[in-house]
mmCIF file of C-alpha atoms in Angstrom:
data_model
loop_
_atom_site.group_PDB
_atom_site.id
_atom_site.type_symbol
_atom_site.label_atom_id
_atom_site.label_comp_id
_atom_site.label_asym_id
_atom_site.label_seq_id
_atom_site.Cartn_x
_atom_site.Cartn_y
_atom_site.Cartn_z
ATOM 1 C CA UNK C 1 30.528 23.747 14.401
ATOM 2 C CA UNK C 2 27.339 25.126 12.517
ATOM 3 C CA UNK C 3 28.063 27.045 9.638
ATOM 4 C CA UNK C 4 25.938 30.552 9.763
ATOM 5 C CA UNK C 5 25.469 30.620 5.971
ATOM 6 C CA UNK C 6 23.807 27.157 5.953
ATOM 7 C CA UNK C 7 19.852 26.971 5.729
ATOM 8 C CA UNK C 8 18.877 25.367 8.868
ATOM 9 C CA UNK C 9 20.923 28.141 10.741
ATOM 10 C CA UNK C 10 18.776 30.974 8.900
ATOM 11 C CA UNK C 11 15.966 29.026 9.651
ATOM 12 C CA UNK C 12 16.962 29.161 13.527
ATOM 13 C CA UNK C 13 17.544 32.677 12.955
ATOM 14 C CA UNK C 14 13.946 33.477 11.894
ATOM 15 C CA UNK C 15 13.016 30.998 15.298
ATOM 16 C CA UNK C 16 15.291 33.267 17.781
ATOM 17 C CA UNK C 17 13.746 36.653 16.082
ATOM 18 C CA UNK C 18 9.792 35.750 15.559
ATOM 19 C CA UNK C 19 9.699 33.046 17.993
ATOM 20 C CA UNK C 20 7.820 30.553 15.358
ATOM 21 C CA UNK C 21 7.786 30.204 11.755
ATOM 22 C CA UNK C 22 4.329 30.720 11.688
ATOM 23 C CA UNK C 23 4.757 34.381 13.098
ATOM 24 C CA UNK C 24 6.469 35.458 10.359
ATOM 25 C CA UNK C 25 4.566 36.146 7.064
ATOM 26 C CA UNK C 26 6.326 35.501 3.610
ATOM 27 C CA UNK C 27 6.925 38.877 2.989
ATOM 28 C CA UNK C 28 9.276 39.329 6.311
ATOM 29 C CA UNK C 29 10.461 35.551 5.601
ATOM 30 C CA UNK C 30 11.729 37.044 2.063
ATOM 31 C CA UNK C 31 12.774 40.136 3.772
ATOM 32 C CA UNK C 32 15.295 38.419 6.096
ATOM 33 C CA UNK C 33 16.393 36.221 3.632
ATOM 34 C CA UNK C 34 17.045 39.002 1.030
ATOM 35 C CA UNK C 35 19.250 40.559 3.655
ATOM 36 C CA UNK C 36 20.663 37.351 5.355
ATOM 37 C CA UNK C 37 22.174 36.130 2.559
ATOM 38 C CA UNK C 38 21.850 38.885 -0.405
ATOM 39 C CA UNK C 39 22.712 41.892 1.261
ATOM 40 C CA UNK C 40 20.016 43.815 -0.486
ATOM 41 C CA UNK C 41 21.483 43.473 -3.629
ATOM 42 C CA UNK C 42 19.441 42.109 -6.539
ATOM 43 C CA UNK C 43 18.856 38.009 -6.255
ATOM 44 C CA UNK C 44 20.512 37.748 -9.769
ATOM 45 C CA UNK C 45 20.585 34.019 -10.934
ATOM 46 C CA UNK C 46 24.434 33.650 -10.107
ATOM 47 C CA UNK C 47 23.420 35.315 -7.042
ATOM 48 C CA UNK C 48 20.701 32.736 -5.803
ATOM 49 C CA UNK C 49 22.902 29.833 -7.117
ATOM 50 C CA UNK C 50 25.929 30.961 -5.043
ATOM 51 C CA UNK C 51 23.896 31.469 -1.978
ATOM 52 C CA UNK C 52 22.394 28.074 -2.646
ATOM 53 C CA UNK C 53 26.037 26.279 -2.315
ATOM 54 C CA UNK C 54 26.322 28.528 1.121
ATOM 55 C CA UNK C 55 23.181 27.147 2.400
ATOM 56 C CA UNK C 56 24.581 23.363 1.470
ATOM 57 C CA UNK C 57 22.289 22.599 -1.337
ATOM 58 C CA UNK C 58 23.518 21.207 -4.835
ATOM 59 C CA UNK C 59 21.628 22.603 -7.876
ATOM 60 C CA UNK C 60 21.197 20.585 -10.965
ATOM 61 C CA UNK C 61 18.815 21.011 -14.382
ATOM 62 C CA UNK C 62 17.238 18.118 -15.813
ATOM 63 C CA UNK C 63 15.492 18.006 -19.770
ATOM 64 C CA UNK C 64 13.373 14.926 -18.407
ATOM 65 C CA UNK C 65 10.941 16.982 -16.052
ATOM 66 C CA UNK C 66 7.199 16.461 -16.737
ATOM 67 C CA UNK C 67 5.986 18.972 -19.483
ATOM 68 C CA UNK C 68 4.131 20.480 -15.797
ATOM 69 C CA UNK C 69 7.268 20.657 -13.528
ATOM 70 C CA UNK C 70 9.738 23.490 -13.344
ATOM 71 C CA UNK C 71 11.894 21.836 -10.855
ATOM 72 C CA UNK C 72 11.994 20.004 -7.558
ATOM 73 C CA UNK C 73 13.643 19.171 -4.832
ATOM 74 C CA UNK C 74 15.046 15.921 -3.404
ATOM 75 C CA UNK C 75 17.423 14.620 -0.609
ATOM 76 C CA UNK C 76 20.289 12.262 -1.706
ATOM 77 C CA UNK C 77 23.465 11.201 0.283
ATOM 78 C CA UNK C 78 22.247 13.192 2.747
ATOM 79 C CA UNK C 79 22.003 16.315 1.137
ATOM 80 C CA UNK C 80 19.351 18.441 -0.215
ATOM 81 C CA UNK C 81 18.846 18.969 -4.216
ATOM 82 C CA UNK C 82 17.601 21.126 -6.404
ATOM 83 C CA UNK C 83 16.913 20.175 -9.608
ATOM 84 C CA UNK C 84 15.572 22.956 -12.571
ATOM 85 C CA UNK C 85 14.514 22.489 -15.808
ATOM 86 C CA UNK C 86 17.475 22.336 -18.549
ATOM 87 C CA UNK C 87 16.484 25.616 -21.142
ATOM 88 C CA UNK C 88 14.212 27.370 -18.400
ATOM 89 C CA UNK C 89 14.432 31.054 -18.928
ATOM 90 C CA UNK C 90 16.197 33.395 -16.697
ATOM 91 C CA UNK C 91 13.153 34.351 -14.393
ATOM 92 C CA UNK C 92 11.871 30.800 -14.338
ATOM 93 C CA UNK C 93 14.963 29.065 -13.007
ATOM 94 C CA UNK C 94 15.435 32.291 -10.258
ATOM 95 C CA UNK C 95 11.782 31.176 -9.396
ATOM 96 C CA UNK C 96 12.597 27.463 -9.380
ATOM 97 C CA UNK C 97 15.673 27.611 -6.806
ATOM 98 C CA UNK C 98 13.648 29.953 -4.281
ATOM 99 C CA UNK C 99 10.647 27.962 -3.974
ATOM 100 C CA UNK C 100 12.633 24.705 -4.053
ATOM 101 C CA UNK C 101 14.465 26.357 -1.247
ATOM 102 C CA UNK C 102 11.037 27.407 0.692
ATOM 103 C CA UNK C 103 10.024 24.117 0.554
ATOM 104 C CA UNK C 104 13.309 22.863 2.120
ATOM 105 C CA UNK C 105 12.917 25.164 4.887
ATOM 106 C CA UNK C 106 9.608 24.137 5.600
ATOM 107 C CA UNK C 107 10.907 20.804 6.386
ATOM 108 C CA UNK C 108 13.599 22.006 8.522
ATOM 109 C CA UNK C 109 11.185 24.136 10.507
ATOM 110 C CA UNK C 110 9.772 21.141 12.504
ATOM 111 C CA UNK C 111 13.750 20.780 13.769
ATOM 112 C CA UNK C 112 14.681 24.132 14.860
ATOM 113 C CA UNK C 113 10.863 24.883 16.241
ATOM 114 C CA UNK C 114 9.905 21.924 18.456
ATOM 115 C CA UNK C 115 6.172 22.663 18.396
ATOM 116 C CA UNK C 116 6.060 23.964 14.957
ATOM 117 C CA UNK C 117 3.393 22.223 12.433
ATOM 118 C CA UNK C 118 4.118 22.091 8.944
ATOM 119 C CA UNK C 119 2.160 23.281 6.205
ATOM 120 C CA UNK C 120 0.390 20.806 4.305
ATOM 121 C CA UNK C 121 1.513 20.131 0.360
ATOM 122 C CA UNK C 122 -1.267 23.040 -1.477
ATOM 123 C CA UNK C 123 -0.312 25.308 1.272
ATOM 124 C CA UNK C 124 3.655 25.133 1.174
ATOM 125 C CA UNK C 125 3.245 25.370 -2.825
ATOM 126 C CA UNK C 126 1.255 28.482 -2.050
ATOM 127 C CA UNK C 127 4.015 29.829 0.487
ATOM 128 C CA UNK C 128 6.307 28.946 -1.434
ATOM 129 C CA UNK C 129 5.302 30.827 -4.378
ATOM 130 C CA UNK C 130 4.779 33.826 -2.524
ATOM 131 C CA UNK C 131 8.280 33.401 -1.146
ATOM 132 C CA UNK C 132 10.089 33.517 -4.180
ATOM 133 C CA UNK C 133 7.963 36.505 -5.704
ATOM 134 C CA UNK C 134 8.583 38.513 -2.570
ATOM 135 C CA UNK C 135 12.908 37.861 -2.839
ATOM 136 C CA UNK C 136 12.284 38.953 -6.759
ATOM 137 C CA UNK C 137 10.381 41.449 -6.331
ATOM 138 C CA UNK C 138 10.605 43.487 -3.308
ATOM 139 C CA UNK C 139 7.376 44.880 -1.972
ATOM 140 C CA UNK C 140 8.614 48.913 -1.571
ATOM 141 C CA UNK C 141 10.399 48.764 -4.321
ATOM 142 C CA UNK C 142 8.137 47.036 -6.839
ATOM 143 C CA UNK C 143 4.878 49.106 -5.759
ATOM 144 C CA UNK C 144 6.746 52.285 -6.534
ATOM 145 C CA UNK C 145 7.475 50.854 -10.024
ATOM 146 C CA UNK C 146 3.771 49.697 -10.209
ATOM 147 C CA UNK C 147 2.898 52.927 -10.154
ATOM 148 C CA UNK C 148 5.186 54.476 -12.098
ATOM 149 C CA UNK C 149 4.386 51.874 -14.783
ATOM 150 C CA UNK C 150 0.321 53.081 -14.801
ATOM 151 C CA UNK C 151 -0.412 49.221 -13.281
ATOM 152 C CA UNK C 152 0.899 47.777 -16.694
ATOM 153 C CA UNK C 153 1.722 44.361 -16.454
ATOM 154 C CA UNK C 154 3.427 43.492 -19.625
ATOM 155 C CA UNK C 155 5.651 46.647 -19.129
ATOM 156 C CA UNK C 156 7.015 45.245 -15.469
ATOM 157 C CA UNK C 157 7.011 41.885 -16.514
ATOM 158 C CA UNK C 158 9.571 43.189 -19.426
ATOM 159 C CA UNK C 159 11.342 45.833 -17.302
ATOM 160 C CA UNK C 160 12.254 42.716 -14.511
ATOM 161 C CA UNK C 161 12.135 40.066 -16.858
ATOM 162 C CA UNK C 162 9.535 38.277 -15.067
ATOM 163 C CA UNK C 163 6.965 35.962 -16.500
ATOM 164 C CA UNK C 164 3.429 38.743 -16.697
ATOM 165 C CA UNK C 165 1.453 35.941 -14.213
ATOM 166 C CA UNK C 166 4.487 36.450 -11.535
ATOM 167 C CA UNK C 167 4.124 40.364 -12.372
ATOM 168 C CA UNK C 168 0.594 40.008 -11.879
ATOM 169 C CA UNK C 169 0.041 38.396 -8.919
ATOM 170 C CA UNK C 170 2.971 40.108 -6.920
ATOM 171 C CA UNK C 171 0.995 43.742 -8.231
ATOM 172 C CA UNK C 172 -2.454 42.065 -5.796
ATOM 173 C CA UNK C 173 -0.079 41.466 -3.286
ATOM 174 C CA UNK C 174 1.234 44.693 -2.995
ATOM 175 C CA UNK C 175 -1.223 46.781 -3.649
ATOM 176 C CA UNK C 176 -3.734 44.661 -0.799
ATOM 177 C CA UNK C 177 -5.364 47.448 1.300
ATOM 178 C CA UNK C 178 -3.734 50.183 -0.744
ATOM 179 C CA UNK C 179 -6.256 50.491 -3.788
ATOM 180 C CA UNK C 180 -9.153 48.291 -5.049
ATOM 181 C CA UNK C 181 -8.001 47.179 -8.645
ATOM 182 C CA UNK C 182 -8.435 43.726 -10.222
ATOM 183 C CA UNK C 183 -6.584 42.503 -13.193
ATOM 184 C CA UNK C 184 -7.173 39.013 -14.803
ATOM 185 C CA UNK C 185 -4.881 37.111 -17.547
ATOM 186 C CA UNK C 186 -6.262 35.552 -20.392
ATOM 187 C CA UNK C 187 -4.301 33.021 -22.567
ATOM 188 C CA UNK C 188 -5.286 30.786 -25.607
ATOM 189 C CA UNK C 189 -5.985 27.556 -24.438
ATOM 190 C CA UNK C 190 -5.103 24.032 -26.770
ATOM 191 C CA UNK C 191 -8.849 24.076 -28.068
ATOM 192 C CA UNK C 192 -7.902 27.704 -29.308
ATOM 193 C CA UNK C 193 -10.507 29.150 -26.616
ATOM 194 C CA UNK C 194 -9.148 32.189 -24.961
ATOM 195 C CA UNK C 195 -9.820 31.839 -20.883
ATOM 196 C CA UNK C 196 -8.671 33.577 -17.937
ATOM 197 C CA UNK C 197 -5.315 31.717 -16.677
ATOM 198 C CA UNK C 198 -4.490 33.791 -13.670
ATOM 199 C CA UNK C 199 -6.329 36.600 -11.996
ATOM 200 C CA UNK C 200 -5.883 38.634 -8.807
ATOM 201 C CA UNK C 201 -7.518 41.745 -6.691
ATOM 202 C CA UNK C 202 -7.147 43.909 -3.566
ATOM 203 C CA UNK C 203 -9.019 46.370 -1.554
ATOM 204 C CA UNK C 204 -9.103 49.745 -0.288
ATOM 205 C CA UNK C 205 -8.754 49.083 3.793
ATOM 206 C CA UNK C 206 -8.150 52.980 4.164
ATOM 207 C CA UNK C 207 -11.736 54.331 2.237
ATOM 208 C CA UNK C 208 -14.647 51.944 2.726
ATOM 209 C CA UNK C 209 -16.187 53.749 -0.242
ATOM 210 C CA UNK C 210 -12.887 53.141 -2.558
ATOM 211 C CA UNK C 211 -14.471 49.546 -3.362
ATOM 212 C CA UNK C 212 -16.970 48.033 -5.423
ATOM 213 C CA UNK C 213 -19.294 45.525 -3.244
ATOM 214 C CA UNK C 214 -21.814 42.739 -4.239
ATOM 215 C CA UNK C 215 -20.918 41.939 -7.841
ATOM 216 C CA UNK C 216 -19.812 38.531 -7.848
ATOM 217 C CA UNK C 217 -19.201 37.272 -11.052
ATOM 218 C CA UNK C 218 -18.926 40.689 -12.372
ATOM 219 C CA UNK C 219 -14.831 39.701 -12.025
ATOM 220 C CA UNK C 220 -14.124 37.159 -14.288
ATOM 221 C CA UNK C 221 -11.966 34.332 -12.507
ATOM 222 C CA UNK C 222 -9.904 31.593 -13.530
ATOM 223 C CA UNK C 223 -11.262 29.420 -16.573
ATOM 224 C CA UNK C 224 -13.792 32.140 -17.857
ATOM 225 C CA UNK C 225 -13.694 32.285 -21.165
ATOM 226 C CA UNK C 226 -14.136 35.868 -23.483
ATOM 227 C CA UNK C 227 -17.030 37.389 -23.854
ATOM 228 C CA UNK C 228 -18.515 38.546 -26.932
ATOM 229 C CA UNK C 229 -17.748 42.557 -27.254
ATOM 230 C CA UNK C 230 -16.276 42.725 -24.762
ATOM 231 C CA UNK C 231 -12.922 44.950 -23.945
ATOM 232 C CA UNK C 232 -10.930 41.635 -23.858
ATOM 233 C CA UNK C 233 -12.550 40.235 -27.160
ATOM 234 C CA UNK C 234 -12.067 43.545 -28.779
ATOM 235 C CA UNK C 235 -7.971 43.527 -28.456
ATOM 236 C CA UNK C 236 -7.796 39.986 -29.405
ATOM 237 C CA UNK C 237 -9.460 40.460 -32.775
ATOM 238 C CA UNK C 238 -7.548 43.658 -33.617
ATOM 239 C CA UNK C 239 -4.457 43.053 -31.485
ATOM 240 C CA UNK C 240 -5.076 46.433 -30.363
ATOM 241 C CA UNK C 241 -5.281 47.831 -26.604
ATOM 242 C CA UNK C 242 -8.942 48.997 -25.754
ATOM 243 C CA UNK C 243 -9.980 51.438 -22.969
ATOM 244 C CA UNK C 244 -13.560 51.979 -21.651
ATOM 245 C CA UNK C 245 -13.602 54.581 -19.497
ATOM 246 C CA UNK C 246 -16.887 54.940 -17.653
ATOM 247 C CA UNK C 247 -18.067 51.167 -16.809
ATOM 248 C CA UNK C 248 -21.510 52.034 -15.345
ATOM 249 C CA UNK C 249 -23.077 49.307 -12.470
ATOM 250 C CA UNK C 250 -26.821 51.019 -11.521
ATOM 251 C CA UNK C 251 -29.580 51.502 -13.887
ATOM 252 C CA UNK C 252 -29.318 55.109 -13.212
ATOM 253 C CA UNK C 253 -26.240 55.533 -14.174
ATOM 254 C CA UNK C 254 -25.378 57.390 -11.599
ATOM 255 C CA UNK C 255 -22.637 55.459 -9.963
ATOM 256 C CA UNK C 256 -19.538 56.123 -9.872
ATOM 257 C CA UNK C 257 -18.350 53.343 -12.061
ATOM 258 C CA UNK C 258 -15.165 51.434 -13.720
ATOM 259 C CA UNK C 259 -12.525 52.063 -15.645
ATOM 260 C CA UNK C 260 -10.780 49.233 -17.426
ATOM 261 C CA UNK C 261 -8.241 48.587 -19.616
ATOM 262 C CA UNK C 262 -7.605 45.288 -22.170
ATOM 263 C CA UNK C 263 -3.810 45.033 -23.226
ATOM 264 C CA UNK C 264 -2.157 42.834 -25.750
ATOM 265 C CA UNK C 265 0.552 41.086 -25.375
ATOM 266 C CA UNK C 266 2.263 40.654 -29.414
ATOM 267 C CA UNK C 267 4.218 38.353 -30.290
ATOM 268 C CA UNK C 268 4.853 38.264 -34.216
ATOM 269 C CA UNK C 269 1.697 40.296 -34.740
ATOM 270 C CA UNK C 270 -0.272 38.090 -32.786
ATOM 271 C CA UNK C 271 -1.964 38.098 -29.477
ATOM 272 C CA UNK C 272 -0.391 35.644 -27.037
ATOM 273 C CA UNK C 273 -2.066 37.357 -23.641
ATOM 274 C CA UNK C 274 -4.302 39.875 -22.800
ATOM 275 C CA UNK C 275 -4.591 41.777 -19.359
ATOM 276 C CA UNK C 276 -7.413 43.081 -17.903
ATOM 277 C CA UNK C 277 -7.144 45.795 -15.854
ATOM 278 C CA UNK C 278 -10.319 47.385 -13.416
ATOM 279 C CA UNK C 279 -10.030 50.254 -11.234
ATOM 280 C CA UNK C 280 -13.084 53.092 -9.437
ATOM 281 C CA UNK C 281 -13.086 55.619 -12.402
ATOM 282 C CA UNK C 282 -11.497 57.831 -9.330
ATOM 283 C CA UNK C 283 -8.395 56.108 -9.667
ATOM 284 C CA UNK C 284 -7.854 56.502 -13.496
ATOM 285 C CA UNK C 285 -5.024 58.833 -12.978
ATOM 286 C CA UNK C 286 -2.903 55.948 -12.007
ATOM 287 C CA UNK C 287 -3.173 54.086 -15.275
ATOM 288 C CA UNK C 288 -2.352 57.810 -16.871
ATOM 289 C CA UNK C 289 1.287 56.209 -17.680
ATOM 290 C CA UNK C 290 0.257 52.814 -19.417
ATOM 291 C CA UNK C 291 -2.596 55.330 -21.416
ATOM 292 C CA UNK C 292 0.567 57.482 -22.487
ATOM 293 C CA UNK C 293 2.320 54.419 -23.512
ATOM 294 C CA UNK C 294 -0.072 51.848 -24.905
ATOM 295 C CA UNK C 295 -2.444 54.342 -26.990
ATOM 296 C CA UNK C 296 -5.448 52.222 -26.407
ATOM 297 C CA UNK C 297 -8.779 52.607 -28.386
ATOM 298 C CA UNK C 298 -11.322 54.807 -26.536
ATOM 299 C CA UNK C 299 -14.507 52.754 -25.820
ATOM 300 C CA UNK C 300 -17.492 54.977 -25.253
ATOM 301 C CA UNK C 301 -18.263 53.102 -22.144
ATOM 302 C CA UNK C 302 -20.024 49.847 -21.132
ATOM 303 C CA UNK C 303 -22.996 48.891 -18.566
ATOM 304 C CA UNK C 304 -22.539 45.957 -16.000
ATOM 305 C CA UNK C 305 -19.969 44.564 -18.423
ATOM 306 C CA UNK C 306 -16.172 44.153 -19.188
#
């Protein structure tokens, strides 16, 4: 007799509703999950370890993972494993035991869904990660507290207790065709260089106009390092937030233009991370919150620069 609770039966479940795997995006995969075996409540870490044991998988931590690994997954006497890293926080374990337990359904996929290809290893990382952020951090729900925060990642990050590159990436993902923003991360690196570590975007799909075309480069992406002046160099060396509030992109100066906002991350009285925030200047309402909050330093304004 097959146990409903147990993974490969949820799996079947999301066969019999969308007809293939591949039919259903992360976000509904999440979504079903999150009411399969949650109920809606929130995926506490007691939570996702009991529903682990319902879907018949044994989770473990280990303090001999690579300084690179969070956790894994592995099959032994037949049944699956999860192993997390021993002294993980809170948010990093939660994130652990839902993408270990992505990647476990992708290979049990191919058994309830005979024609069903699965995704190759960059690809199921990539799902997988988007899996577990969408469970954490419900789509609805979390946009409604984006806004409410003035798009401030270190305040979500703190209010969820979420790392700020989770709280980042979910706010690009929610936000896609709702607003053109881009935010970027920047984080020390061993050499003592500061360069950007994570970085994400969306676009308007309801105003054409609502978006900024044909500046590439203009967004700094992963591994770009600070630039001189800039808003991001600015709250390093004072550990202070900085605003400009009119980024200008034509000669003329008659665009519309940017607003953007640097933020500091302290820890001790130091910077540890800095986000980078861009909107269209008619958007700056929404940041109106993390302004009220943060304080920042007024920035007369910049020209085809961040």
């Amino acid at each position: 007799m097959i146990n409903p609770s147990d993974l490969r039966y949820f799996c079947y479940h999301l066969v019999r509703k969308y007809g293939s795997p591949d039919n259903a995006s992360e976000e509904q995969k999440a979504d079903e999950f999150r009411h399969y075996y949650l109920r809606d409540l929130p995926p506490t870490l007691k939570a996702l370890r009991t529903v682990a044991v319902c879907c018949g998988l044994r989770v473990c931590s280990s303090d001999e993972l690579p300084r690179n690994v969070r956790g894994y997954n592995h099959v032994l006497d037949g049944t699956d494993n999860i192993v997390t890293r021993d002294g993980d926080t809170v948010s990093g374990t939660q994130n652990t035991i839902l993408h270990e337990i992505r990647e476990i359904m992708e290979r049990t996929f191919p058994t309830v869904s005979r024609n069903y290809r699965p995704l190759r290893t960059n690809a199921r990382h990539y799902a997988a990660n988007r899996f577990a952020a969408a469970v954490l951090l419900p789509r609805v729900s979390f946009r409604d507290r984006v806004y409410d925060a003035g798009l401030d990642v270190i305040e979500l990050a703190n209010r969820y207790l979420k790392s700020c590159s989770q709280v980042l990436l979910r706010i690009g993902e929610v936000l896609q065709g709702k607003l053109f923003f881009y935010a970027g991360m920047y984080e020390p690196g061993q050499d003592g260089d500061w360069r950007v570590s994570y970085w994400t975007g969306s676009g308007n799909h309801h105003d054409p106009d609502a978006n900024i075309y044909g500046l590439n480069g203009f967004f700094p992406r992963k591994g770009r390092g600070v630039l001189p002046d800039s808003l991001v160099d600015m709250a390093i060396r004072t550990g202070r937030p900085h605003i400009a509030e009119r980024i200008t992109l034509t000669d003329d100066g008659d665009d519309e233009g940017l607003i953007a906002i640097a933020n500091p991350q302290m820890i001790q009285g130091i910077p540890a991370k800095v986000i980078l925030t861009v909107l269209m200047a008619r958007n700056s309402n929404l940041l109106a919150p993390q302004i009220e909050r943060i304080h920042p330093v007024m920035v007369d304004g910049f020209h085809r620069h961040l």
